[in-house]
Amino acid sequence: MLDITRTALASALALGVAAAAAVMPGSAAADGFPSKPVTLVVPYQAGGSTETMARVYAAALEKELGQPVLVTTKPGAGGAIGATFVAKAAPDGYTILFAAATALTWPPLSMQVDYTADSFRWIASITEYQQALISTPDKPYKTFKELIAHARQNPGMNFADQSALSRAYINYMGKKEGIEWTAIPTKGGGEMVPFLLGGKVDIAWSGGVHQKYGDKMHVLASFNSTRLAASPDAPSLKEIYGISMPSYAVIVAPAGTPDDVAATLETALEKASKEAAYNDLLTEKLKFPNSFIGQKTLQPLVKEMVGDLKTVLEATQ
């Protein structure tokens, strides 16, 4: 009888512990993370550099997490549709976003969306888009200073207008220098390239596509916070104006994701960044740097990014 009582008591205690663990956020569930597939959302069309990176990176990440990583695209509104989807997902680490930092920071400032930069837990940045102000080598200006001097002497210069964000930054430069550019609407980088090479536009913003064209395109300045590795002689906007365009390719989770889940993701992301196939795609094919930044370093950079975007937006509205 005593043995039966002890057995019953032990069973009751075990059930109680299990029930308590089930209702404690970030405890048993986090300890076993991940116990099912993880969805990696890309808020852009398939075939672009971000989606291509995501496919290769997901394969490396699967090995580190021990669970499938399913890549799904949710394009639209400059990344805002996919970002909204992840912002509203359960904060359990099973739905994460791989996107340009601008998709998480620019839309909340410039349009009506259901999220802000604080709607996410910023887990890591795994590379930087090589954003540049570009022209062609046949132009009479070879440096940023020469461009500005030429534009002042030759009113009516134009640029490839690819998005509200790139337009705002180029107009910001114009306002700072007392120059009025003419915007020529283009349907993204796919149309910008023939326009620039064909002489229909004088200058353009590039997110990195210029690196595929070698000496057919010329970098005048870096939109990033630092000079580009492939164009070390071209100054950055941070040097010139004290601002830059967010350049980080980030992986984020919904705000409220538990610390231990975020830590597990960060560790796996960093290890996946060292995988050979991903590194080859990044550095040899895309010509992007393999530069991993974790949560602790990334968080203050988010505030800086938002501050720079606000400065540009307020100056160009």
PDB file of C-alpha atoms in Angstrom:
ATOM      1  CA  MET A   1       0.000   0.000   0.000  1.00  0.00           C
ATOM      2  CA  LEU A   2       2.838   2.326   0.920  1.00  0.00           C
ATOM      3  CA  ASP A   3       4.602   1.570  -2.408  1.00  0.00           C
ATOM      4  CA  ILE A   4       1.428   2.373  -4.317  1.00  0.00           C
ATOM      5  CA  THR A   5       1.076   5.684  -2.465  1.00  0.00           C
ATOM      6  CA  ARG A   6       4.695   6.591  -3.171  1.00  0.00           C
ATOM      7  CA  THR A   7       4.270   5.700  -6.852  1.00  0.00           C
ATOM      8  CA  ALA A   8       1.129   7.808  -7.133  1.00  0.00           C
ATOM      9  CA  LEU A   9       2.846  10.735  -5.387  1.00  0.00           C
ATOM     10  CA  ALA A  10       5.849  10.516  -7.711  1.00  0.00           C
ATOM     11  CA  SER A  11       3.571  10.467 -10.761  1.00  0.00           C
ATOM     12  CA  ALA A  12       1.643  13.467  -9.493  1.00  0.00           C
ATOM     13  CA  LEU A  13       4.837  15.404  -8.855  1.00  0.00           C
ATOM     14  CA  ALA A  14       6.124  14.558 -12.339  1.00  0.00           C
ATOM     15  CA  LEU A  15       2.898  15.747 -13.915  1.00  0.00           C
ATOM     16  CA  GLY A  16       3.026  18.927 -11.859  1.00  0.00           C
ATOM     17  CA  VAL A  17       6.568  19.721 -12.944  1.00  0.00           C
ATOM     18  CA  ALA A  18       5.660  19.085 -16.585  1.00  0.00           C
ATOM     19  CA  ALA A  19       2.598  21.305 -16.331  1.00  0.00           C
ATOM     20  CA  ALA A  20       4.591  24.092 -14.693  1.00  0.00           C
ATOM     21  CA  ALA A  21       7.235  23.888 -17.377  1.00  0.00           C
ATOM     22  CA  ALA A  22       4.575  24.059 -20.065  1.00  0.00           C
ATOM     23  CA  VAL A  23       3.252  27.387 -18.799  1.00  0.00           C
ATOM     24  CA  MET A  24       6.602  28.983 -18.033  1.00  0.00           C
ATOM     25  CA  PRO A  25       7.701  30.995 -21.092  1.00  0.00           C
ATOM     26  CA  GLY A  26      11.256  30.374 -22.249  1.00  0.00           C
ATOM     27  CA  SER A  27      11.797  27.339 -19.991  1.00  0.00           C
ATOM     28  CA  ALA A  28      11.211  23.792 -21.244  1.00  0.00           C
ATOM     29  CA  ALA A  29      10.297  24.949 -24.753  1.00  0.00           C
ATOM     30  CA  ALA A  30      13.459  27.024 -24.987  1.00  0.00           C
ATOM     31  CA  ASP A  31      15.605  24.218 -23.570  1.00  0.00           C
ATOM     32  CA  GLY A  32      14.540  21.971 -26.440  1.00  0.00           C
ATOM     33  CA  PHE A  33      14.791  24.621 -29.165  1.00  0.00           C
ATOM     34  CA  PRO A  34      14.541  23.883 -31.984  1.00  0.00           C
ATOM     35  CA  SER A  35      12.313  20.821 -31.901  1.00  0.00           C
ATOM     36  CA  LYS A  36      10.685  21.417 -35.287  1.00  0.00           C
ATOM     37  CA  PRO A  37      11.480  23.155 -38.615  1.00  0.00           C
ATOM     38  CA  VAL A  38      12.373  26.848 -38.624  1.00  0.00           C
ATOM     39  CA  THR A  39      10.891  29.144 -41.284  1.00  0.00           C
ATOM     40  CA  LEU A  40      13.243  31.741 -42.784  1.00  0.00           C
ATOM     41  CA  VAL A  41      11.205  34.495 -44.453  1.00  0.00           C
ATOM     42  CA  VAL A  42      12.734  36.549 -47.272  1.00  0.00           C
ATOM     43  CA  PRO A  43      10.624  39.650 -48.068  1.00  0.00           C
ATOM     44  CA  TYR A  44      11.749  39.891 -51.704  1.00  0.00           C
ATOM     45  CA  GLN A  45      11.166  38.152 -55.016  1.00  0.00           C
ATOM     46  CA  ALA A  46      12.972  34.887 -55.714  1.00  0.00           C
ATOM     47  CA  GLY A  47      16.170  35.190 -57.708  1.00  0.00           C
ATOM     48  CA  GLY A  48      17.586  38.318 -56.098  1.00  0.00           C
ATOM     49  CA  SER A  49      20.846  38.409 -54.152  1.00  0.00           C
ATOM     50  CA  THR A  50      19.117  38.206 -50.744  1.00  0.00           C
ATOM     51  CA  GLU A  51      16.959  35.225 -51.672  1.00  0.00           C
ATOM     52  CA  THR A  52      19.961  33.507 -53.276  1.00  0.00           C
ATOM     53  CA  MET A  53      21.996  34.032 -50.100  1.00  0.00           C
ATOM     54  CA  ALA A  54      19.102  32.748 -48.000  1.00  0.00           C
ATOM     55  CA  ARG A  55      18.869  29.440 -49.887  1.00  0.00           C
ATOM     56  CA  VAL A  56      22.551  28.647 -49.461  1.00  0.00           C
ATOM     57  CA  TYR A  57      22.674  29.965 -45.904  1.00  0.00           C
ATOM     58  CA  ALA A  58      19.619  27.942 -44.872  1.00  0.00           C
ATOM     59  CA  ALA A  59      21.373  24.725 -45.886  1.00  0.00           C
ATOM     60  CA  ALA A  60      24.289  25.613 -43.619  1.00  0.00           C
ATOM     61  CA  LEU A  61      21.971  26.694 -40.804  1.00  0.00           C
ATOM     62  CA  GLU A  62      20.125  23.364 -40.895  1.00  0.00           C
ATOM     63  CA  LYS A  63      23.327  21.566 -40.000  1.00  0.00           C
ATOM     64  CA  GLU A  64      23.838  23.767 -36.957  1.00  0.00           C
ATOM     65  CA  LEU A  65      20.252  23.718 -35.686  1.00  0.00           C
ATOM     66  CA  GLY A  66      19.611  20.050 -36.432  1.00  0.00           C
ATOM     67  CA  GLN A  67      16.229  20.899 -37.950  1.00  0.00           C
ATOM     68  CA  PRO A  68      15.057  21.835 -41.463  1.00  0.00           C
ATOM     69  CA  VAL A  69      15.196  25.554 -42.294  1.00  0.00           C
ATOM     70  CA  LEU A  70      12.428  26.355 -44.768  1.00  0.00           C
ATOM     71  CA  VAL A  71      12.930  29.430 -46.950  1.00  0.00           C
ATOM     72  CA  THR A  72       9.754  31.238 -48.002  1.00  0.00           C
ATOM     73  CA  THR A  73       9.423  34.495 -49.931  1.00  0.00           C
ATOM     74  CA  LYS A  74       6.847  37.155 -49.048  1.00  0.00           C
ATOM     75  CA  PRO A  75       7.673  40.060 -51.362  1.00  0.00           C
ATOM     76  CA  GLY A  76       6.071  43.472 -51.635  1.00  0.00           C
ATOM     77  CA  ALA A  77       6.199  47.070 -50.404  1.00  0.00           C
ATOM     78  CA  GLY A  78       9.980  47.192 -50.240  1.00  0.00           C
ATOM     79  CA  GLY A  79      10.102  44.281 -47.810  1.00  0.00           C
ATOM     80  CA  ALA A  80       7.322  45.553 -45.557  1.00  0.00           C
ATOM     81  CA  ILE A  81       4.929  42.660 -46.267  1.00  0.00           C
ATOM     82  CA  GLY A  82       7.377  39.998 -45.154  1.00  0.00           C
ATOM     83  CA  ALA A  83       8.541  42.123 -42.232  1.00  0.00           C
ATOM     84  CA  THR A  84       4.952  42.581 -41.038  1.00  0.00           C
ATOM     85  CA  PHE A  85       4.372  38.830 -41.225  1.00  0.00           C
ATOM     86  CA  VAL A  86       7.374  38.102 -38.997  1.00  0.00           C
ATOM     87  CA  ALA A  87       6.651  40.970 -36.593  1.00  0.00           C
ATOM     88  CA  LYS A  88       3.252  39.403 -35.909  1.00  0.00           C
ATOM     89  CA  ALA A  89       4.533  35.811 -35.655  1.00  0.00           C
ATOM     90  CA  ALA A  90       4.831  33.970 -32.349  1.00  0.00           C
ATOM     91  CA  PRO A  91       8.067  34.994 -30.572  1.00  0.00           C
ATOM     92  CA  ASP A  92       9.341  31.447 -30.266  1.00  0.00           C
ATOM     93  CA  GLY A  93      12.252  31.438 -32.729  1.00  0.00           C
ATOM     94  CA  TYR A  94      10.513  29.313 -35.338  1.00  0.00           C
ATOM     95  CA  THR A  95       9.736  32.210 -37.685  1.00  0.00           C
ATOM     96  CA  ILE A  96      12.664  34.500 -38.509  1.00  0.00           C
ATOM     97  CA  LEU A  97      13.378  37.072 -41.215  1.00  0.00           C
ATOM     98  CA  PHE A  98      16.371  37.537 -43.486  1.00  0.00           C
ATOM     99  CA  ALA A  99      16.317  41.011 -45.030  1.00  0.00           C
ATOM    100  CA  ALA A 100      18.102  44.264 -45.653  1.00  0.00           C
ATOM    101  CA  ALA A 101      18.017  46.365 -42.493  1.00  0.00           C
ATOM    102  CA  THR A 102      16.329  49.094 -44.525  1.00  0.00           C
ATOM    103  CA  ALA A 103      13.196  46.906 -44.813  1.00  0.00           C
ATOM    104  CA  LEU A 104      12.816  47.088 -41.032  1.00  0.00           C
ATOM    105  CA  THR A 105      13.808  50.723 -40.507  1.00  0.00           C
ATOM    106  CA  TRP A 106      12.708  52.787 -43.524  1.00  0.00           C
ATOM    107  CA  PRO A 107       9.015  51.775 -44.009  1.00  0.00           C
ATOM    108  CA  PRO A 108       8.010  52.661 -40.417  1.00  0.00           C
ATOM    109  CA  LEU A 109       9.317  56.189 -41.024  1.00  0.00           C
ATOM    110  CA  SER A 110       8.055  56.740 -44.552  1.00  0.00           C
ATOM    111  CA  MET A 111       4.768  54.838 -44.847  1.00  0.00           C
ATOM    112  CA  GLN A 112       1.948  53.305 -42.820  1.00  0.00           C
ATOM    113  CA  VAL A 113       3.051  49.884 -41.579  1.00  0.00           C
ATOM    114  CA  ASP A 114       2.214  47.769 -38.542  1.00  0.00           C
ATOM    115  CA  TYR A 115       5.733  47.558 -37.138  1.00  0.00           C
ATOM    116  CA  THR A 116       8.768  49.574 -36.063  1.00  0.00           C
ATOM    117  CA  ALA A 117      12.420  48.641 -35.611  1.00  0.00           C
ATOM    118  CA  ASP A 118      11.485  47.726 -32.027  1.00  0.00           C
ATOM    119  CA  SER A 119       9.052  45.067 -33.262  1.00  0.00           C
ATOM    120  CA  PHE A 120      12.004  42.737 -33.796  1.00  0.00           C
ATOM    121  CA  ARG A 121      14.736  41.041 -31.860  1.00  0.00           C
ATOM    122  CA  TRP A 122      17.840  41.756 -33.957  1.00  0.00           C
ATOM    123  CA  ILE A 123      19.794  38.498 -33.826  1.00  0.00           C
ATOM    124  CA  ALA A 124      22.654  39.086 -36.257  1.00  0.00           C
ATOM    125  CA  SER A 125      23.984  40.735 -39.397  1.00  0.00           C
ATOM    126  CA  ILE A 126      25.720  38.286 -41.709  1.00  0.00           C
ATOM    127  CA  THR A 127      27.032  40.596 -44.447  1.00  0.00           C
ATOM    128  CA  GLU A 128      26.789  44.126 -45.824  1.00  0.00           C
ATOM    129  CA  TYR A 129      25.328  45.116 -49.163  1.00  0.00           C
ATOM    130  CA  GLN A 130      27.958  47.014 -51.135  1.00  0.00           C
ATOM    131  CA  GLN A 131      25.914  50.160 -51.724  1.00  0.00           C
ATOM    132  CA  ALA A 132      27.468  52.799 -53.935  1.00  0.00           C
ATOM    133  CA  LEU A 133      26.865  55.950 -55.925  1.00  0.00           C
ATOM    134  CA  ILE A 134      27.975  54.906 -59.391  1.00  0.00           C
ATOM    135  CA  SER A 135      28.560  56.294 -62.851  1.00  0.00           C
ATOM    136  CA  THR A 136      30.474  55.162 -65.931  1.00  0.00           C
ATOM    137  CA  PRO A 137      34.166  55.750 -66.642  1.00  0.00           C
ATOM    138  CA  ASP A 138      33.480  57.815 -69.765  1.00  0.00           C
ATOM    139  CA  LYS A 139      32.002  60.664 -67.704  1.00  0.00           C
ATOM    140  CA  PRO A 140      34.127  63.789 -67.090  1.00  0.00           C
ATOM    141  CA  TYR A 141      33.945  63.297 -63.315  1.00  0.00           C
ATOM    142  CA  LYS A 142      36.014  60.540 -61.709  1.00  0.00           C
ATOM    143  CA  THR A 143      35.542  61.380 -58.023  1.00  0.00           C
ATOM    144  CA  PHE A 144      32.687  62.538 -55.816  1.00  0.00           C
ATOM    145  CA  LYS A 145      34.158  66.043 -55.565  1.00  0.00           C
ATOM    146  CA  GLU A 146      34.446  66.230 -59.340  1.00  0.00           C
ATOM    147  CA  LEU A 147      30.814  65.083 -59.678  1.00  0.00           C
ATOM    148  CA  ILE A 148      29.618  67.881 -57.399  1.00  0.00           C
ATOM    149  CA  ALA A 149      31.709  70.493 -59.235  1.00  0.00           C
ATOM    150  CA  HIS A 150      30.446  69.257 -62.603  1.00  0.00           C
ATOM    151  CA  ALA A 151      26.802  69.242 -61.454  1.00  0.00           C
ATOM    152  CA  ARG A 152      27.059  72.835 -60.232  1.00  0.00           C
ATOM    153  CA  GLN A 153      28.404  73.939 -63.594  1.00  0.00           C
ATOM    154  CA  ASN A 154      25.984  71.785 -65.611  1.00  0.00           C
ATOM    155  CA  PRO A 155      22.440  72.038 -64.206  1.00  0.00           C
ATOM    156  CA  GLY A 156      19.961  69.338 -65.137  1.00  0.00           C
ATOM    157  CA  MET A 157      22.000  66.230 -64.359  1.00  0.00           C
ATOM    158  CA  ASN A 158      19.861  63.176 -63.699  1.00  0.00           C
ATOM    159  CA  PHE A 159      19.855  59.940 -61.743  1.00  0.00           C
ATOM    160  CA  ALA A 160      18.152  56.557 -61.896  1.00  0.00           C
ATOM    161  CA  ASP A 161      15.183  56.723 -59.529  1.00  0.00           C
ATOM    162  CA  GLN A 162      14.832  53.154 -58.261  1.00  0.00           C
ATOM    163  CA  SER A 163      13.068  53.572 -54.916  1.00  0.00           C
ATOM    164  CA  ALA A 164      11.879  56.160 -52.423  1.00  0.00           C
ATOM    165  CA  LEU A 165      14.872  55.370 -50.232  1.00  0.00           C
ATOM    166  CA  SER A 166      17.603  55.796 -52.846  1.00  0.00           C
ATOM    167  CA  ARG A 167      15.791  58.879 -54.185  1.00  0.00           C
ATOM    168  CA  ALA A 168      15.752  60.440 -50.719  1.00  0.00           C
ATOM    169  CA  TYR A 169      19.498  59.907 -50.255  1.00  0.00           C
ATOM    170  CA  ILE A 170      20.464  61.298 -53.660  1.00  0.00           C
ATOM    171  CA  ASN A 171      18.183  64.301 -53.110  1.00  0.00           C
ATOM    172  CA  TYR A 172      19.738  64.749 -49.664  1.00  0.00           C
ATOM    173  CA  MET A 173      23.160  65.021 -51.307  1.00  0.00           C
ATOM    174  CA  GLY A 174      21.712  67.544 -53.741  1.00  0.00           C
ATOM    175  CA  LYS A 175      20.260  69.682 -50.967  1.00  0.00           C
ATOM    176  CA  LYS A 176      23.554  69.642 -49.104  1.00  0.00           C
ATOM    177  CA  GLU A 177      25.408  70.770 -52.232  1.00  0.00           C
ATOM    178  CA  GLY A 178      22.814  73.158 -53.654  1.00  0.00           C
ATOM    179  CA  ILE A 179      22.135  70.906 -56.656  1.00  0.00           C
ATOM    180  CA  GLU A 180      18.805  69.870 -58.184  1.00  0.00           C
ATOM    181  CA  TRP A 181      18.906  66.469 -59.831  1.00  0.00           C
ATOM    182  CA  THR A 182      16.290  65.193 -62.279  1.00  0.00           C
ATOM    183  CA  ALA A 183      14.883  61.800 -61.298  1.00  0.00           C
ATOM    184  CA  ILE A 184      14.459  59.278 -64.140  1.00  0.00           C
ATOM    185  CA  PRO A 185      12.063  56.512 -63.009  1.00  0.00           C
ATOM    186  CA  THR A 186      13.496  53.012 -63.364  1.00  0.00           C
ATOM    187  CA  LYS A 187      12.175  49.606 -62.396  1.00  0.00           C
ATOM    188  CA  GLY A 188      14.902  48.644 -59.952  1.00  0.00           C
ATOM    189  CA  GLY A 189      18.429  47.515 -60.696  1.00  0.00           C
ATOM    190  CA  GLY A 190      17.370  45.480 -63.721  1.00  0.00           C
ATOM    191  CA  GLU A 191      16.442  48.655 -65.584  1.00  0.00           C
ATOM    192  CA  MET A 192      19.038  50.897 -63.960  1.00  0.00           C
ATOM    193  CA  VAL A 193      21.937  48.966 -65.505  1.00  0.00           C
ATOM    194  CA  PRO A 194      20.999  49.486 -69.192  1.00  0.00           C
ATOM    195  CA  PHE A 195      19.976  53.077 -68.461  1.00  0.00           C
ATOM    196  CA  LEU A 196      23.366  53.838 -66.936  1.00  0.00           C
ATOM    197  CA  LEU A 197      25.454  51.937 -69.478  1.00  0.00           C
ATOM    198  CA  GLY A 198      23.388  53.390 -72.311  1.00  0.00           C
ATOM    199  CA  GLY A 199      23.860  56.972 -71.140  1.00  0.00           C
ATOM    200  CA  LYS A 200      20.211  57.666 -70.269  1.00  0.00           C
ATOM    201  CA  VAL A 201      21.165  58.529 -66.680  1.00  0.00           C
ATOM    202  CA  ASP A 202      24.258  60.196 -65.247  1.00  0.00           C
ATOM    203  CA  ILE A 203      24.462  58.530 -61.840  1.00  0.00           C
ATOM    204  CA  ALA A 204      22.689  55.829 -59.863  1.00  0.00           C
ATOM    205  CA  TRP A 205      22.476  54.034 -56.545  1.00  0.00           C
ATOM    206  CA  SER A 206      23.679  50.431 -56.602  1.00  0.00           C
ATOM    207  CA  GLY A 207      23.132  47.817 -53.929  1.00  0.00           C
ATOM    208  CA  GLY A 208      26.114  45.867 -55.202  1.00  0.00           C
ATOM    209  CA  VAL A 209      25.200  44.961 -58.772  1.00  0.00           C
ATOM    210  CA  HIS A 210      27.951  47.262 -60.068  1.00  0.00           C
ATOM    211  CA  GLN A 211      30.547  44.748 -58.890  1.00  0.00           C
ATOM    212  CA  LYS A 212      29.425  42.345 -61.623  1.00  0.00           C
ATOM    213  CA  TYR A 213      30.305  44.846 -64.335  1.00  0.00           C
ATOM    214  CA  GLY A 214      33.951  45.476 -63.554  1.00  0.00           C
ATOM    215  CA  ASP A 215      35.393  48.575 -65.207  1.00  0.00           C
ATOM    216  CA  LYS A 216      32.131  49.332 -67.039  1.00  0.00           C
ATOM    217  CA  MET A 217      30.892  51.063 -63.879  1.00  0.00           C
ATOM    218  CA  HIS A 218      32.717  53.480 -61.618  1.00  0.00           C
ATOM    219  CA  VAL A 219      32.168  54.043 -57.888  1.00  0.00           C
ATOM    220  CA  LEU A 220      32.031  57.685 -56.797  1.00  0.00           C
ATOM    221  CA  ALA A 221      31.033  57.169 -53.156  1.00  0.00           C
ATOM    222  CA  SER A 222      29.954  54.522 -50.657  1.00  0.00           C
ATOM    223  CA  PHE A 223      26.463  54.759 -49.176  1.00  0.00           C
ATOM    224  CA  ASN A 224      27.660  52.558 -46.300  1.00  0.00           C
ATOM    225  CA  SER A 225      29.146  53.821 -43.058  1.00  0.00           C
ATOM    226  CA  THR A 226      32.605  52.845 -44.305  1.00  0.00           C
ATOM    227  CA  ARG A 227      34.401  52.781 -47.643  1.00  0.00           C
ATOM    228  CA  LEU A 228      33.818  49.720 -49.794  1.00  0.00           C
ATOM    229  CA  ALA A 229      36.587  47.123 -49.866  1.00  0.00           C
ATOM    230  CA  ALA A 230      36.578  47.028 -53.669  1.00  0.00           C
ATOM    231  CA  SER A 231      36.638  50.839 -53.968  1.00  0.00           C
ATOM    232  CA  PRO A 232      38.832  52.110 -51.125  1.00  0.00           C
ATOM    233  CA  ASP A 233      39.488  55.478 -52.783  1.00  0.00           C
ATOM    234  CA  ALA A 234      35.796  56.448 -52.892  1.00  0.00           C
ATOM    235  CA  PRO A 235      34.654  58.237 -49.703  1.00  0.00           C
ATOM    236  CA  SER A 236      31.648  57.138 -47.666  1.00  0.00           C
ATOM    237  CA  LEU A 237      28.604  59.321 -47.038  1.00  0.00           C
ATOM    238  CA  LYS A 238      29.451  59.053 -43.356  1.00  0.00           C
ATOM    239  CA  GLU A 239      32.738  60.838 -44.064  1.00  0.00           C
ATOM    240  CA  ILE A 240      31.099  63.474 -46.237  1.00  0.00           C
ATOM    241  CA  TYR A 241      27.792  64.196 -44.486  1.00  0.00           C
ATOM    242  CA  GLY A 242      27.868  62.240 -41.226  1.00  0.00           C
ATOM    243  CA  ILE A 243      25.072  59.896 -42.311  1.00  0.00           C
ATOM    244  CA  SER A 244      24.874  56.585 -44.142  1.00  0.00           C
ATOM    245  CA  MET A 245      22.306  54.235 -45.626  1.00  0.00           C
ATOM    246  CA  PRO A 246      21.712  51.038 -43.598  1.00  0.00           C
ATOM    247  CA  SER A 247      23.733  48.346 -45.334  1.00  0.00           C
ATOM    248  CA  TYR A 248      23.378  45.290 -43.113  1.00  0.00           C
ATOM    249  CA  ALA A 249      21.791  42.012 -44.222  1.00  0.00           C
ATOM    250  CA  VAL A 250      20.150  40.974 -40.972  1.00  0.00           C
ATOM    251  CA  ILE A 251      18.348  38.069 -39.422  1.00  0.00           C
ATOM    252  CA  VAL A 252      15.697  39.017 -36.891  1.00  0.00           C
ATOM    253  CA  ALA A 253      13.006  37.341 -34.828  1.00  0.00           C
ATOM    254  CA  PRO A 254       9.812  38.823 -33.395  1.00  0.00           C
ATOM    255  CA  ALA A 255      10.261  41.025 -30.328  1.00  0.00           C
ATOM    256  CA  GLY A 256       9.764  39.005 -27.146  1.00  0.00           C
ATOM    257  CA  THR A 257      11.764  36.013 -28.364  1.00  0.00           C
ATOM    258  CA  PRO A 258      13.344  34.486 -25.206  1.00  0.00           C
ATOM    259  CA  ASP A 259      17.004  35.162 -24.477  1.00  0.00           C
ATOM    260  CA  ASP A 260      18.044  31.513 -24.633  1.00  0.00           C
ATOM    261  CA  VAL A 261      16.293  30.963 -27.964  1.00  0.00           C
ATOM    262  CA  ALA A 262      17.936  34.081 -29.380  1.00  0.00           C
ATOM    263  CA  ALA A 263      21.305  32.896 -28.082  1.00  0.00           C
ATOM    264  CA  THR A 264      20.842  29.486 -29.718  1.00  0.00           C
ATOM    265  CA  LEU A 265      19.986  31.163 -33.009  1.00  0.00           C
ATOM    266  CA  GLU A 266      22.930  33.567 -32.801  1.00  0.00           C
ATOM    267  CA  THR A 267      25.412  30.752 -32.154  1.00  0.00           C
ATOM    268  CA  ALA A 268      24.044  28.697 -35.039  1.00  0.00           C
ATOM    269  CA  LEU A 269      24.014  31.710 -37.371  1.00  0.00           C
ATOM    270  CA  GLU A 270      27.634  32.520 -36.636  1.00  0.00           C
ATOM    271  CA  LYS A 271      28.730  28.933 -37.286  1.00  0.00           C
ATOM    272  CA  ALA A 272      26.670  28.763 -40.497  1.00  0.00           C
ATOM    273  CA  SER A 273      28.409  31.932 -41.723  1.00  0.00           C
ATOM    274  CA  LYS A 274      31.662  29.983 -41.860  1.00  0.00           C
ATOM    275  CA  GLU A 275      30.290  27.215 -44.103  1.00  0.00           C
ATOM    276  CA  ALA A 276      32.290  26.852 -47.329  1.00  0.00           C
ATOM    277  CA  ALA A 277      29.442  27.019 -49.891  1.00  0.00           C
ATOM    278  CA  TYR A 278      27.949  30.116 -48.302  1.00  0.00           C
ATOM    279  CA  ASN A 279      31.322  31.825 -48.000  1.00  0.00           C
ATOM    280  CA  ASP A 280      32.068  31.071 -51.659  1.00  0.00           C
ATOM    281  CA  LEU A 281      28.737  32.537 -52.799  1.00  0.00           C
ATOM    282  CA  LEU A 282      29.218  35.621 -50.676  1.00  0.00           C
ATOM    283  CA  THR A 283      32.833  36.491 -51.342  1.00  0.00           C
ATOM    284  CA  GLU A 284      33.511  35.021 -54.791  1.00  0.00           C
ATOM    285  CA  LYS A 285      30.211  35.403 -56.648  1.00  0.00           C
ATOM    286  CA  LEU A 286      28.434  38.333 -54.972  1.00  0.00           C
ATOM    287  CA  LYS A 287      31.648  40.066 -53.851  1.00  0.00           C
ATOM    288  CA  PHE A 288      30.116  40.813 -50.443  1.00  0.00           C
ATOM    289  CA  PRO A 289      32.155  40.645 -47.216  1.00  0.00           C
ATOM    290  CA  ASN A 290      31.684  37.745 -44.820  1.00  0.00           C
ATOM    291  CA  SER A 291      31.252  39.914 -41.736  1.00  0.00           C
ATOM    292  CA  PHE A 292      29.207  38.518 -38.840  1.00  0.00           C
ATOM    293  CA  ILE A 293      27.841  40.872 -36.161  1.00  0.00           C
ATOM    294  CA  GLY A 294      26.022  39.525 -33.106  1.00  0.00           C
ATOM    295  CA  GLN A 295      23.191  40.915 -30.994  1.00  0.00           C
ATOM    296  CA  LYS A 296      25.254  42.944 -28.548  1.00  0.00           C
ATOM    297  CA  THR A 297      27.067  44.911 -31.240  1.00  0.00           C
ATOM    298  CA  LEU A 298      24.111  45.129 -33.604  1.00  0.00           C
ATOM    299  CA  GLN A 299      21.610  46.727 -31.227  1.00  0.00           C
ATOM    300  CA  PRO A 300      23.294  50.162 -30.940  1.00  0.00           C
ATOM    301  CA  LEU A 301      23.772  50.151 -34.717  1.00  0.00           C
ATOM    302  CA  VAL A 302      19.986  49.908 -35.122  1.00  0.00           C
ATOM    303  CA  LYS A 303      19.530  53.203 -33.252  1.00  0.00           C
ATOM    304  CA  GLU A 304      22.185  54.815 -35.430  1.00  0.00           C
ATOM    305  CA  MET A 305      20.504  53.558 -38.610  1.00  0.00           C
ATOM    306  CA  VAL A 306      17.107  54.922 -37.596  1.00  0.00           C
ATOM    307  CA  GLY A 307      18.684  58.254 -36.654  1.00  0.00           C
ATOM    308  CA  ASP A 308      20.361  58.616 -40.060  1.00  0.00           C
ATOM    309  CA  LEU A 309      17.144  57.724 -41.890  1.00  0.00           C
ATOM    310  CA  LYS A 310      15.202  60.325 -39.922  1.00  0.00           C
ATOM    311  CA  THR A 311      17.817  62.956 -40.792  1.00  0.00           C
ATOM    312  CA  VAL A 312      17.533  62.202 -44.511  1.00  0.00           C
ATOM    313  CA  LEU A 313      13.735  61.992 -44.490  1.00  0.00           C
ATOM    314  CA  GLU A 314      13.263  65.277 -42.621  1.00  0.00           C
ATOM    315  CA  ALA A 315      15.655  67.075 -44.972  1.00  0.00           C
ATOM    316  CA  THR A 316      13.967  65.853 -48.158  1.00  0.00           C
ATOM    317  CA  GLN A 317      10.251  65.969 -47.363  1.00  0.00           C
TER     318      GLN A 317
END
